[in-house]
Coordinates of C-alpha atoms and ligand atoms in Angstrom, one line a residue:
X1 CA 108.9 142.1 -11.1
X2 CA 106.5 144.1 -13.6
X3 CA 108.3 146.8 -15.2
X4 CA 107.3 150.2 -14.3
X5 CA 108.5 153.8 -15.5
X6 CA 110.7 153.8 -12.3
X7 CA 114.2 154.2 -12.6
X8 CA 116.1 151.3 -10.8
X9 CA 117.1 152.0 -6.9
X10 CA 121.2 151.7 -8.4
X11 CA 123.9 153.1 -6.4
X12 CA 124.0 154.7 -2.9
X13 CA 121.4 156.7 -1.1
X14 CA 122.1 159.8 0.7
X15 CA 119.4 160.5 3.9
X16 CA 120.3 163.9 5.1
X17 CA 118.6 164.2 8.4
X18 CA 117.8 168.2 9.8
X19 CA 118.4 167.8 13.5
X20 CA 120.1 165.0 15.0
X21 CA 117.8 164.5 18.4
X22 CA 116.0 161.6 19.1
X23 CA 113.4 160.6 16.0
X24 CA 117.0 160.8 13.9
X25 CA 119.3 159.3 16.2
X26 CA 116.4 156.1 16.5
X27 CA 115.7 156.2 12.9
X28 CA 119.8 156.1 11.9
X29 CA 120.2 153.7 14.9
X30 CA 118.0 150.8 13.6
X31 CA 118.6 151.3 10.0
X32 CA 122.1 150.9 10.9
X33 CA 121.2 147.6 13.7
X34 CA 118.9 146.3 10.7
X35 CA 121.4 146.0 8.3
X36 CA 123.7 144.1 10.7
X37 CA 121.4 141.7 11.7
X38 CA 121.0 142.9 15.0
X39 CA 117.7 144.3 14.9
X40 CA 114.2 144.1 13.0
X41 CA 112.5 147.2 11.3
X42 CA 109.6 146.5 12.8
X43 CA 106.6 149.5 12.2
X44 CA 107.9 149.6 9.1
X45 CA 105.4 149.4 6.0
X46 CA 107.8 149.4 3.3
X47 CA 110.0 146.5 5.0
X48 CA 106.6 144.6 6.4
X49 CA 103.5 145.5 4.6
X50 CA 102.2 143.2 1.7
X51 CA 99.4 144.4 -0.8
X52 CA 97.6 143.1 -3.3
X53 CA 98.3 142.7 -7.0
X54 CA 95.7 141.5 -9.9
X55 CA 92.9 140.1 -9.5
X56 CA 90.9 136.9 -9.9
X57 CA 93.0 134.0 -10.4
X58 CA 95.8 136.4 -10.6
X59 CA 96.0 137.9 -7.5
X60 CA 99.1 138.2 -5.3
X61 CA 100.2 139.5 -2.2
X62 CA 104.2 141.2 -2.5
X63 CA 106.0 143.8 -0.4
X64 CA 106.4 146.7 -2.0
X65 CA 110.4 145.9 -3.1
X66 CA 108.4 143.1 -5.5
X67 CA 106.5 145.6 -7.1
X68 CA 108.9 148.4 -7.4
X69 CA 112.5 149.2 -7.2
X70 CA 113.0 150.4 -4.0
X71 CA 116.4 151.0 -1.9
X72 CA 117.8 148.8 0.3
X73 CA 119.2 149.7 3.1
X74 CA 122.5 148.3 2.2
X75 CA 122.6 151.6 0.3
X76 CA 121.8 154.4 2.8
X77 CA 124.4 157.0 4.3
X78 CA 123.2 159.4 7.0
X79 CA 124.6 163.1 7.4
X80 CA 123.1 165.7 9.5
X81 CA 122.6 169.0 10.4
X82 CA 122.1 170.0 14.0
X83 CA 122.5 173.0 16.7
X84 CA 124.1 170.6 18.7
X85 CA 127.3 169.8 17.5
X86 CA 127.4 166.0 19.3
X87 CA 127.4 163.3 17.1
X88 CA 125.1 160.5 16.1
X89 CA 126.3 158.2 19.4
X90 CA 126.6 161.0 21.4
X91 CA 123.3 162.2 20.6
X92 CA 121.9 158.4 20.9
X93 CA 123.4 158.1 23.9
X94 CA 121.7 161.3 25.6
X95 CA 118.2 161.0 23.9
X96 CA 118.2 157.6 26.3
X97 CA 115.1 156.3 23.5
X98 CA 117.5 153.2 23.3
X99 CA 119.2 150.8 25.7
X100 CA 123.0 151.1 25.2
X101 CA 123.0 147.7 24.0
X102 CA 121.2 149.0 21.1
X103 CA 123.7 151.7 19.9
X104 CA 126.8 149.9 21.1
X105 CA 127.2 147.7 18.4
X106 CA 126.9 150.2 15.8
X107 CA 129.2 153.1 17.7
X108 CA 131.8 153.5 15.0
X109 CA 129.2 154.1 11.9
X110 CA 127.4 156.5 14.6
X111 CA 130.1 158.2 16.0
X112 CA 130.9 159.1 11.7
X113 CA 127.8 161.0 11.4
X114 CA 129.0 164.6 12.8
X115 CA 126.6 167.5 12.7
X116 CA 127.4 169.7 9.9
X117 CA 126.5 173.7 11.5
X118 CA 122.8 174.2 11.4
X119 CA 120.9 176.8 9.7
X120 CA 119.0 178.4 12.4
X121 CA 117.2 181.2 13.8
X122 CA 117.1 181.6 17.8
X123 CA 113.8 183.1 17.7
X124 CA 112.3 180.1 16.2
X125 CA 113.0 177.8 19.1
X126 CA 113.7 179.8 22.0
X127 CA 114.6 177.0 24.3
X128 CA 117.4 176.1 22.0
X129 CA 120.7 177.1 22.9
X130 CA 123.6 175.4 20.9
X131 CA 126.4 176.9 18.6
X132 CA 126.7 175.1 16.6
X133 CA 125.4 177.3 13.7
X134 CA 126.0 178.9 11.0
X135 CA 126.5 182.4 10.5
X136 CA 124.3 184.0 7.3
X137 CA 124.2 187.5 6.1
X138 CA 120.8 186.9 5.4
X139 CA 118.4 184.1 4.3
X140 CA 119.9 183.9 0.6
X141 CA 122.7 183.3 2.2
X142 CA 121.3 180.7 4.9
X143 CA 120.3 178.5 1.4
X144 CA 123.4 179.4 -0.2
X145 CA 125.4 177.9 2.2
X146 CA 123.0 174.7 2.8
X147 CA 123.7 173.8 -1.0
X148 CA 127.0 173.9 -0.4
X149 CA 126.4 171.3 1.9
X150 CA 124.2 169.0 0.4
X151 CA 127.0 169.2 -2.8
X152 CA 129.9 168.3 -0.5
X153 CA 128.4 165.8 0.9
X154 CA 126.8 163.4 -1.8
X155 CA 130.4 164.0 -3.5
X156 CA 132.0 163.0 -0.3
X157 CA 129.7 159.9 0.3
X158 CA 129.6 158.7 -4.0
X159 CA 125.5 159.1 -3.7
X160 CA 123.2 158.5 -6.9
X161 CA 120.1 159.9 -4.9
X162 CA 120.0 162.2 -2.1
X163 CA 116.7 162.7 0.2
X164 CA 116.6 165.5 3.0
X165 CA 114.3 164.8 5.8
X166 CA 112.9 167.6 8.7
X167 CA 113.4 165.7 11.9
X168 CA 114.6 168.9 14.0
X169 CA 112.2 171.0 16.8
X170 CA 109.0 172.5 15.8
X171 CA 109.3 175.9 15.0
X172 CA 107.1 178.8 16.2
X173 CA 104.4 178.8 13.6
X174 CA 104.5 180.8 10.5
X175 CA 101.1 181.3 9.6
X176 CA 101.1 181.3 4.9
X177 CA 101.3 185.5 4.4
X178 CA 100.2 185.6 1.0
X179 CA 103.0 188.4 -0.1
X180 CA 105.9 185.9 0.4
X181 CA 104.4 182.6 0.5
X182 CA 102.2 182.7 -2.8
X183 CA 105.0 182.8 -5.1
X184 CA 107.9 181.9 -5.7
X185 CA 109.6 185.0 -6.9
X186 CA 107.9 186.7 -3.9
X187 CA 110.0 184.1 -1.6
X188 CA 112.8 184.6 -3.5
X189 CA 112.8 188.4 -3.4
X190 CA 112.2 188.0 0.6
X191 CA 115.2 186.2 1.4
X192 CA 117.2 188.2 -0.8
X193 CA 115.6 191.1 2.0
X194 CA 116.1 188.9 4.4
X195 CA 112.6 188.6 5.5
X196 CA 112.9 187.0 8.7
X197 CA 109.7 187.4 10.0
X198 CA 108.1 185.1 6.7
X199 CA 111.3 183.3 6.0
X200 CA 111.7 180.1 8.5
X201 CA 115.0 178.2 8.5
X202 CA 113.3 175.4 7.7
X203 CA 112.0 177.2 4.0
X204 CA 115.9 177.6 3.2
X205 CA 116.4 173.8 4.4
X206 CA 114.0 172.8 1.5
X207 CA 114.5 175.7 -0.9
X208 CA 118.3 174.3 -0.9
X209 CA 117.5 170.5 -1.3
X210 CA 114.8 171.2 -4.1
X211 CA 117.6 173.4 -5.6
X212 CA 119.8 170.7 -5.3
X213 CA 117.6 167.8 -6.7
X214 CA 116.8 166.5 -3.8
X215 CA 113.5 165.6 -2.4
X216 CA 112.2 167.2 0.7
X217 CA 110.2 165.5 3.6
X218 CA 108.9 167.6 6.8
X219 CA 108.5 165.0 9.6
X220 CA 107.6 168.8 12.2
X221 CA 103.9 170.0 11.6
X222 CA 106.1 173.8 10.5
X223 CA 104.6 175.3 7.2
X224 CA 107.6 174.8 5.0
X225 CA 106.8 173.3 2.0
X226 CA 103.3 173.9 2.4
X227 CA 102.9 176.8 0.6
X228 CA 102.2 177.5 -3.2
X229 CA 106.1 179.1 -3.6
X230 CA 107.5 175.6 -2.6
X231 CA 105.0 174.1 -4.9
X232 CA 105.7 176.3 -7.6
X233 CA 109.6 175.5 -6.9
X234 CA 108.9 171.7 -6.6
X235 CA 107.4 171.8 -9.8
X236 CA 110.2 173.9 -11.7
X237 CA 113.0 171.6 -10.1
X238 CA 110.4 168.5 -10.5
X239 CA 111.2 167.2 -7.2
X240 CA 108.7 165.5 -4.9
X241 CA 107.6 167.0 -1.2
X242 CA 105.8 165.7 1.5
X243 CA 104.2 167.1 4.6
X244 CA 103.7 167.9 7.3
X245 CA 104.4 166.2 10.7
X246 CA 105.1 162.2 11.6
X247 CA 101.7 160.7 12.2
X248 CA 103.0 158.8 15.2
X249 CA 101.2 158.0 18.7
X250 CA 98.2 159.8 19.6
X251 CA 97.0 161.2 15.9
X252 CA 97.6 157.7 14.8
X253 CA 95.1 156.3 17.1
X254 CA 92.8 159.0 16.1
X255 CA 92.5 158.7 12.5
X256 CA 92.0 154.9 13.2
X257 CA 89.2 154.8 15.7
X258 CA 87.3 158.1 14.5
X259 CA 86.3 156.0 11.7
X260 CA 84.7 153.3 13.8
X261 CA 82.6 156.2 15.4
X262 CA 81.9 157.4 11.5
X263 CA 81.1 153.8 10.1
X264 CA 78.5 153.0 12.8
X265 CA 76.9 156.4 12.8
X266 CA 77.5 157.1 16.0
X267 CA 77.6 160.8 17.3
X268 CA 80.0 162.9 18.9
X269 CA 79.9 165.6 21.5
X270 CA 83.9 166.1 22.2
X271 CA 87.1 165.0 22.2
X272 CA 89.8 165.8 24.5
X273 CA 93.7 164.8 24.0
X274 CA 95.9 165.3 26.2
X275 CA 99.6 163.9 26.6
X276 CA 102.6 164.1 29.1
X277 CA 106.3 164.2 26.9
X278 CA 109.5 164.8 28.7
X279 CA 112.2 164.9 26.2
X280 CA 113.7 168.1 24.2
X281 CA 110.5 168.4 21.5
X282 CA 108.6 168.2 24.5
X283 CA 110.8 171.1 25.7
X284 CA 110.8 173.0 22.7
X285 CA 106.8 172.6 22.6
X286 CA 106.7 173.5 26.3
X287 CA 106.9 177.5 24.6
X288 CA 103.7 178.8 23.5
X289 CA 104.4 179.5 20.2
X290 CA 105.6 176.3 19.0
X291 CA 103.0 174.6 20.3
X292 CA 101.1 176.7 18.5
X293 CA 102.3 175.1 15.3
X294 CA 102.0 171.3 16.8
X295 CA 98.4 172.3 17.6
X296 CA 96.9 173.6 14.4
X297 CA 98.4 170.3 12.8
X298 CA 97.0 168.1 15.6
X299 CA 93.6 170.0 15.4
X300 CA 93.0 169.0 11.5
X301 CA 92.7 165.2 12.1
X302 CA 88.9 165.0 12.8
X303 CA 87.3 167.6 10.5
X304 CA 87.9 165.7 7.7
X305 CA 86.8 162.0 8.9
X306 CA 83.6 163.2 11.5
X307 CA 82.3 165.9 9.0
X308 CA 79.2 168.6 10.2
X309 CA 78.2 168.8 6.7
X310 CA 77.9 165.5 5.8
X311 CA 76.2 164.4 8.8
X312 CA 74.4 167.2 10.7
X313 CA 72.6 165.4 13.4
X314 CA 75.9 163.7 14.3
X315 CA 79.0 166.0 14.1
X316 CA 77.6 169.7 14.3
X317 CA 79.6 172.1 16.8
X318 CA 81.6 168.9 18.5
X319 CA 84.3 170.2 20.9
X320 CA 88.2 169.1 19.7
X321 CA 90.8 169.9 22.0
X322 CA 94.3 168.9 22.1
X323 CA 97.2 169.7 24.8
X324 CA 100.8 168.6 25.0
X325 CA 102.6 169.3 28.7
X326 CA 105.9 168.9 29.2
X327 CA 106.5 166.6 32.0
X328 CA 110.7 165.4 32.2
X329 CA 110.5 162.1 34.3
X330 CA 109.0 160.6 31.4
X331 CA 111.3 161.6 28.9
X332 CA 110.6 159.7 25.4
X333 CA 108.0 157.9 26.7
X334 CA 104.7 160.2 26.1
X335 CA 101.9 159.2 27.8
X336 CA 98.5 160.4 25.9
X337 CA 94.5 160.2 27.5
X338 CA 91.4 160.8 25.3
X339 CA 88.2 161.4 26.3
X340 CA 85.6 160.5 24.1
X341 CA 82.3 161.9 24.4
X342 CA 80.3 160.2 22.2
X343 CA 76.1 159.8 21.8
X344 CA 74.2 156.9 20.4
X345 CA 69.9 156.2 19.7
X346 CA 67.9 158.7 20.7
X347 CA 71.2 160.9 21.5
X348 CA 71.7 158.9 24.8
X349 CA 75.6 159.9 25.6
X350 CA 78.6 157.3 26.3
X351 CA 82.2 157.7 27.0
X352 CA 85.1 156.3 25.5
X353 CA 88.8 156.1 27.0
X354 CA 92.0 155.6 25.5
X355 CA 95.5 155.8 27.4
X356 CA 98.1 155.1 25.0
X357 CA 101.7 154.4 26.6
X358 CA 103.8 155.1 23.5
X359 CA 107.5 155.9 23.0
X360 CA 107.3 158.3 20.4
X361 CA 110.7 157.6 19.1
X362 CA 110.5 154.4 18.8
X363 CA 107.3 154.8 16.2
X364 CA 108.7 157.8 14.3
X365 CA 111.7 156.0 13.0
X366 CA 109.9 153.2 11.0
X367 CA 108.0 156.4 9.8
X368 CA 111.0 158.2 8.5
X369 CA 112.8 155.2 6.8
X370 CA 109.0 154.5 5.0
X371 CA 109.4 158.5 3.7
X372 CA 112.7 158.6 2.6
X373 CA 112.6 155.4 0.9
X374 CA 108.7 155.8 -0.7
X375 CA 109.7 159.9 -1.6
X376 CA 113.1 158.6 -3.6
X377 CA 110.9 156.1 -5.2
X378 CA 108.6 158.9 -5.9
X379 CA 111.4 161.0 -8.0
X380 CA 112.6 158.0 -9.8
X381 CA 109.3 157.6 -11.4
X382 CA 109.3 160.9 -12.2
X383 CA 106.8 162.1 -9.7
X384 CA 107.3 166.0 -8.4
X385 CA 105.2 168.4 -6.1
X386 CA 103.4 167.4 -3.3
X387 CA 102.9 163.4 -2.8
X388 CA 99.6 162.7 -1.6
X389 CA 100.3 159.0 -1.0
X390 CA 102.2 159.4 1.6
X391 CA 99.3 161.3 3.7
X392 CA 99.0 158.2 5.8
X393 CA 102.4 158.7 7.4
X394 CA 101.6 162.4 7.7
X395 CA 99.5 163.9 10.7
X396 CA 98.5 167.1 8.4
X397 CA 98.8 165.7 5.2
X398 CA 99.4 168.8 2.4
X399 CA 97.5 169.2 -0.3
X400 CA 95.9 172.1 -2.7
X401 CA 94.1 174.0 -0.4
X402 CA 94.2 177.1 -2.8
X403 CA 92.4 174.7 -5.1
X404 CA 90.0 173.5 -2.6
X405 CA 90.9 170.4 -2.3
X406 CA 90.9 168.5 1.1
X407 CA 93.5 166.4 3.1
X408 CA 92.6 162.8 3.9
X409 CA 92.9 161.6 7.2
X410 CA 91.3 158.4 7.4
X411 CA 94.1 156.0 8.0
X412 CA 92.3 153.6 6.1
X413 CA 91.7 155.5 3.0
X414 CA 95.1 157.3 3.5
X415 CA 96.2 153.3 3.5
X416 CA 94.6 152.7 -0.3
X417 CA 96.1 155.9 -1.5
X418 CA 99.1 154.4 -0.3
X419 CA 99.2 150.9 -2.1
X420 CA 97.5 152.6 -5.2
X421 CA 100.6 154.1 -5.7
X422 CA 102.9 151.4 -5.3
X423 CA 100.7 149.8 -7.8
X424 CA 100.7 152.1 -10.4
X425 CA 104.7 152.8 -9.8
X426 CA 104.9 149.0 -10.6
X427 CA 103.0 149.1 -13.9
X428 CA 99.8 147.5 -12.1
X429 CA 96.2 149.2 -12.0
X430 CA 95.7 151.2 -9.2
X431 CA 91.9 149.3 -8.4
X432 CA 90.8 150.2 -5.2
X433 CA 88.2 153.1 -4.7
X434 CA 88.4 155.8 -2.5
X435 CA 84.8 156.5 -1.7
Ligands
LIG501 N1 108.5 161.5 17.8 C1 107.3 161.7 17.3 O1 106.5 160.8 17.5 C2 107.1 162.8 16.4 C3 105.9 162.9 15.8 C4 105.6 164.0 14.9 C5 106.5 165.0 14.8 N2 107.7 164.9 15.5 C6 108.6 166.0 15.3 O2 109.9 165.6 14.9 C7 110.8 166.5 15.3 C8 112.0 165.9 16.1 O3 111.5 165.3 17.3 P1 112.6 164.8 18.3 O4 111.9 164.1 19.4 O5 113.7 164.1 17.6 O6 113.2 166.2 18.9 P2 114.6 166.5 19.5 O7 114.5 167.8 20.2 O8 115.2 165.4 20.2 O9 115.5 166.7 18.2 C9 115.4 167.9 17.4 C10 116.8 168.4 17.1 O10 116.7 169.4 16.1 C11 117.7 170.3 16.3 N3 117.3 171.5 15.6 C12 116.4 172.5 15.9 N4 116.4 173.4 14.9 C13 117.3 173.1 14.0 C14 117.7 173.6 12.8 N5 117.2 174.8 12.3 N6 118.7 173.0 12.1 C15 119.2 171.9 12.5 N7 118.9 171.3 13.7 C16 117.9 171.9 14.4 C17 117.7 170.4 17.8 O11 118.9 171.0 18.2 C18 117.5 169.0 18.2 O12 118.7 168.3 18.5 C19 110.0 167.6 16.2 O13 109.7 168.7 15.4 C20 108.8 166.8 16.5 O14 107.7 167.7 16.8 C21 108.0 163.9 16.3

C-alpha cells in the first residue's frame, strides 16, 4: 500500500447508531453475520468495489482497503439510542427485514446492544410512542446528557474512533431559520433558551458527537447538520459530516437512469414516483409533516442532472412528483412505480415505466456500513466539515448552498467523486474529471 496522510485504522471502532429500527438492526445484523462467516456484505462498495490506480503500464484495479487504511469489521462495536427500549434481537426480530435464521446465529452479540434512553421530542414524530427517553430541562441539557453517553460508552467498549450514525424516523421538517441556524453562537444561545421550535433532537444528537470528536452521518433527509452552525461547529471541532438521507431504492434508480435521458438528449415532460412502504418509517412518514421532510429531499434529485437552464428546449417547466403511502401488508418491502413521460424528434412523446420491488432494508445497511467506515477514514486523514464524496450514498447530498454551490446527483459523477477521494487519501492522483 502507498502511504497516505491517513492515520492507520488501529484499535476498535465505535458505530453508535440513533434509533435501533430496521436500517440499524439490518445494518448491525450483517456486519455481525459477515464477520462470522455466515453472510456476505453484499451492496457494499467499500467491501466490493475496485477502482483504478495509475495509469499506463501502471494501472491497477484495488478495493479500497489496498489503497487506504480502512477498518475492518473485526473492529466495530454497535451501541444505540432508541425510543424503544427493546434490544438489537428484539428489535431484529420485530422489524421481520430478516428471516430468523439470519439473526439467530448472532442472538448473544444482539441481544448486548440495549437502547441507551433516546433524546426525543414527541412532537417531532407524532406516531411515536415509546418511553424510553430521556428527561431534559431543556435542549442544552438534551446535548449534555448525549455526551455523557457517547463518553461512557467508548470507555466502556476500549474504542480508538467513535462514529455516530442518524438511522432513527424522519422528523417533521425544520425548514434553516436564519436566527438560529446561521451560526453557531445563535444555536448555542437557542438551546440554552430552549428553542424548541428551531432546535430538532437530532441537532443535539450531532452537536454532542461533534463535541465529543466524533463524526456525524444523517442517514434521515432531517436538516441537522445542514446548516452553516453545524458547519461552523464541524470546522471548530474538525470533525467530518455527511448528509442527508440513505440514497437507497427508488432515488437510486433515479439518479442512474435520468442520465440516460440527459446523455441522449432526450426530453422530458414529467415524472411521477410513487411507492407503497408498510413498516414503522413508513408509519412515521404516513404524518403530513414528516413527509414533508422526505419530500423536499426526494424532490432535489432531478434538478441538478435534467437542468432548464442548460437545456431549454428539453427540461423547461417538467412536472416532478413524488408520493410515499403507507400501506402495512408490505411491511419492508416498498414497492415504487415511475412514470416517465418523456419526448423525443420533433417532440413526439414516449413513456417509460419502472416498478422496482425493493426491500429497503436490505439496501440501506450496505449503505451505512460504506458511511461509517469511508466518514472514520475521512477524520483520520484529517478531513472535517461537510464530505462531498460521499454524495453518492446520499439522496440530498449537502453542500454550500450559502456559497452557491450545487449538490451532485448524478450517480455516476457522484461515483468519480467518490474514488477520487479514496485516491487522494491513498497518496495517488485524483485523475478523473468531473465535467
Ligand atoms: N431504508 C431505507 O431505504 C431508507 C432510505 C433513506 C432514509 N431512510 C431513513 O432511515 C431512517 C430509519 O429507517 P427505518 O426503516 O429503520 O425506520 P424505523 O422506524 O424502523 O426505525 C427508526 C427508529 O428510530 C427511533 N427513533 C425515532 N426518533 C428517535 C430519537 N430522537 N432518538 C432515538 N431513536 C429514535 C424509532 O423509535 C425507531 O425505532 C428513517 O428516517 C428513514 O426515512 C431509510
Amino acid at each position: 500500500m502507498k502511504q497516505q496522510n491517513v492515520t492507520p485504522a488501529e484499535g476498535r471502532l465505535g458505530i453508535m447508531v440513533v434509533g435501533c429500527g430496521a436500517v440499524a438492526t439490518t445494518f448491525m445484523t450483517g456486519v455481525l453475520m459477515v464477520r462470522r462467516g455466515l453472510a456476505k456484505p453484499i451492496g457494499s462498495m467499500t467491501q466490493y468495489d475496485k477502482i483504478r490506480v495509475g495509469r499506463g503500464q501502471d494501472k491497477k484495479y484495488l478495493h479500497y482497503a489496498d489503497i487506504v487504511s480502512i477498518a475492518s469489521l473485526n473492529d466495530i462495536v454497535f451501541g444505540t439510542w432508541d425510543v424503544y427500549p427493546q434490544n438489537a434481537y428484539q428489535a431484529a426480530m420485530y422489524a421481520e427485514v430478516l428471516k430468523p435464521k439470519d439473526i439467530e446465529p448472532v442472538r448473544d452479540e444482539l441481544e448486548k446492544i440495549v437502547p441507551m434512553k433516546a433524546a426525543f421530542d414527541k412532537n417531532y414524530a407524532k406516531r411515536l410512542d415509546g418511553d424510553n427517553v430521556k428527561q431534559c430541562a431543556n435542549r442544552w441539557d438534551m446535548v449534555e446528557q448525549l455526551r455523557e453517553d457517547i463518553r461512557s460508552f467508548k470507555t466502556a467498549n476500549n474504542c480508538s474512533r467513535t462514529v455516530v450514525l442518524w438511522a432513527a424516523s424522519t422528523e417533521i421538517y425544520v425548514p434553516v431559520y436564519e436566527p438560529v441556524h446561521n451560526r453557531l453562537s445563535d444555536l448555542e444561545t437557542a438551546m440554552h433558551a430552549d428553542d424548541r421550535e428551531h432546535v430538532a433532537p437530532s441537532m443535539c444528537y450531532a452537536y454532542a458527537a461533534l463535541s465529543e470528536g466524533c463524526p456525524f452521518v444523517m442517514g434521515a433527509p432531517n436538516t441537522t447538520v445542514d446548516i452553516p452552525a453545524m458547519w461552523e461547529l464541524a470546522e471548530k471541532t474538525r470533525m467530518p459530516i455527511a448528509g442527508k438521507d440513505f440514497k437507497t431504492g427508488q432515488t437510486l434508480v433515479k439518479s442512474g437512469f435520468a442520465p440516460i435521458i440527459g446523455t441522449r438528449c432526450l426530453g422530458l415532460d414529467g415524472w411521477f414516483s410513487t411507492n407503497i412502504l408498510g413498516n414503522r418509517d413508513g408509519l412515521v412518514l404516513d404524518e403530513p409533516e414528516n413527509f414533508r421532510t422526505k419530500e423536499v429531499s426526494k424532490l432535489s434529485t432531478l434538478e441538478t442532472i435534467l437542468k432548464a437552464d442548460e437545456q431549454p428546449d428539453l427540461y423547461t417547466d417538467y412536472y416532478h412528483k413524488v408520493r410515499i403511502n403507507y400501506y402495512p401488508p408490505r411491511n419492508d418491502n416498498k414497492e415504487s412505480w415511475d412514470n416517465i413521460d418523456i419526448f423525443g424528434w420533433m417532440g413526439y412523446p414516449m413513456q417509460i415505466k419502472i416498478n422496482f420491488l425493493c426491500r429497503d432494508s436490505i439496501l440501506a445497511a450496505p449503505v451505512c456500513l460504506d458511511l461509517c467506515l469511508l466518514i472514520d477514514l475521512a477524520a483520520r486523514a484529517g478531513r472535517y466539515g461537510t464530505q462531498r464524496f460521499l454524495s453518492f450514498f446520499l439522496k440530498s447530498p449537502m453542500h454550500d448552498y450559502t456559497q452557491g454551490e450545487e449538490a451532485v446527483n448524478h450517480l455516476y459523477r457522484q461515483h468519480t467523486m467518490l474514488k477520487n477521494a479514496i485516491r487522494e487519501m491513498g497518496g495517488y492522483e485524483a485523475d478523473e474529471e468531473i465535467d
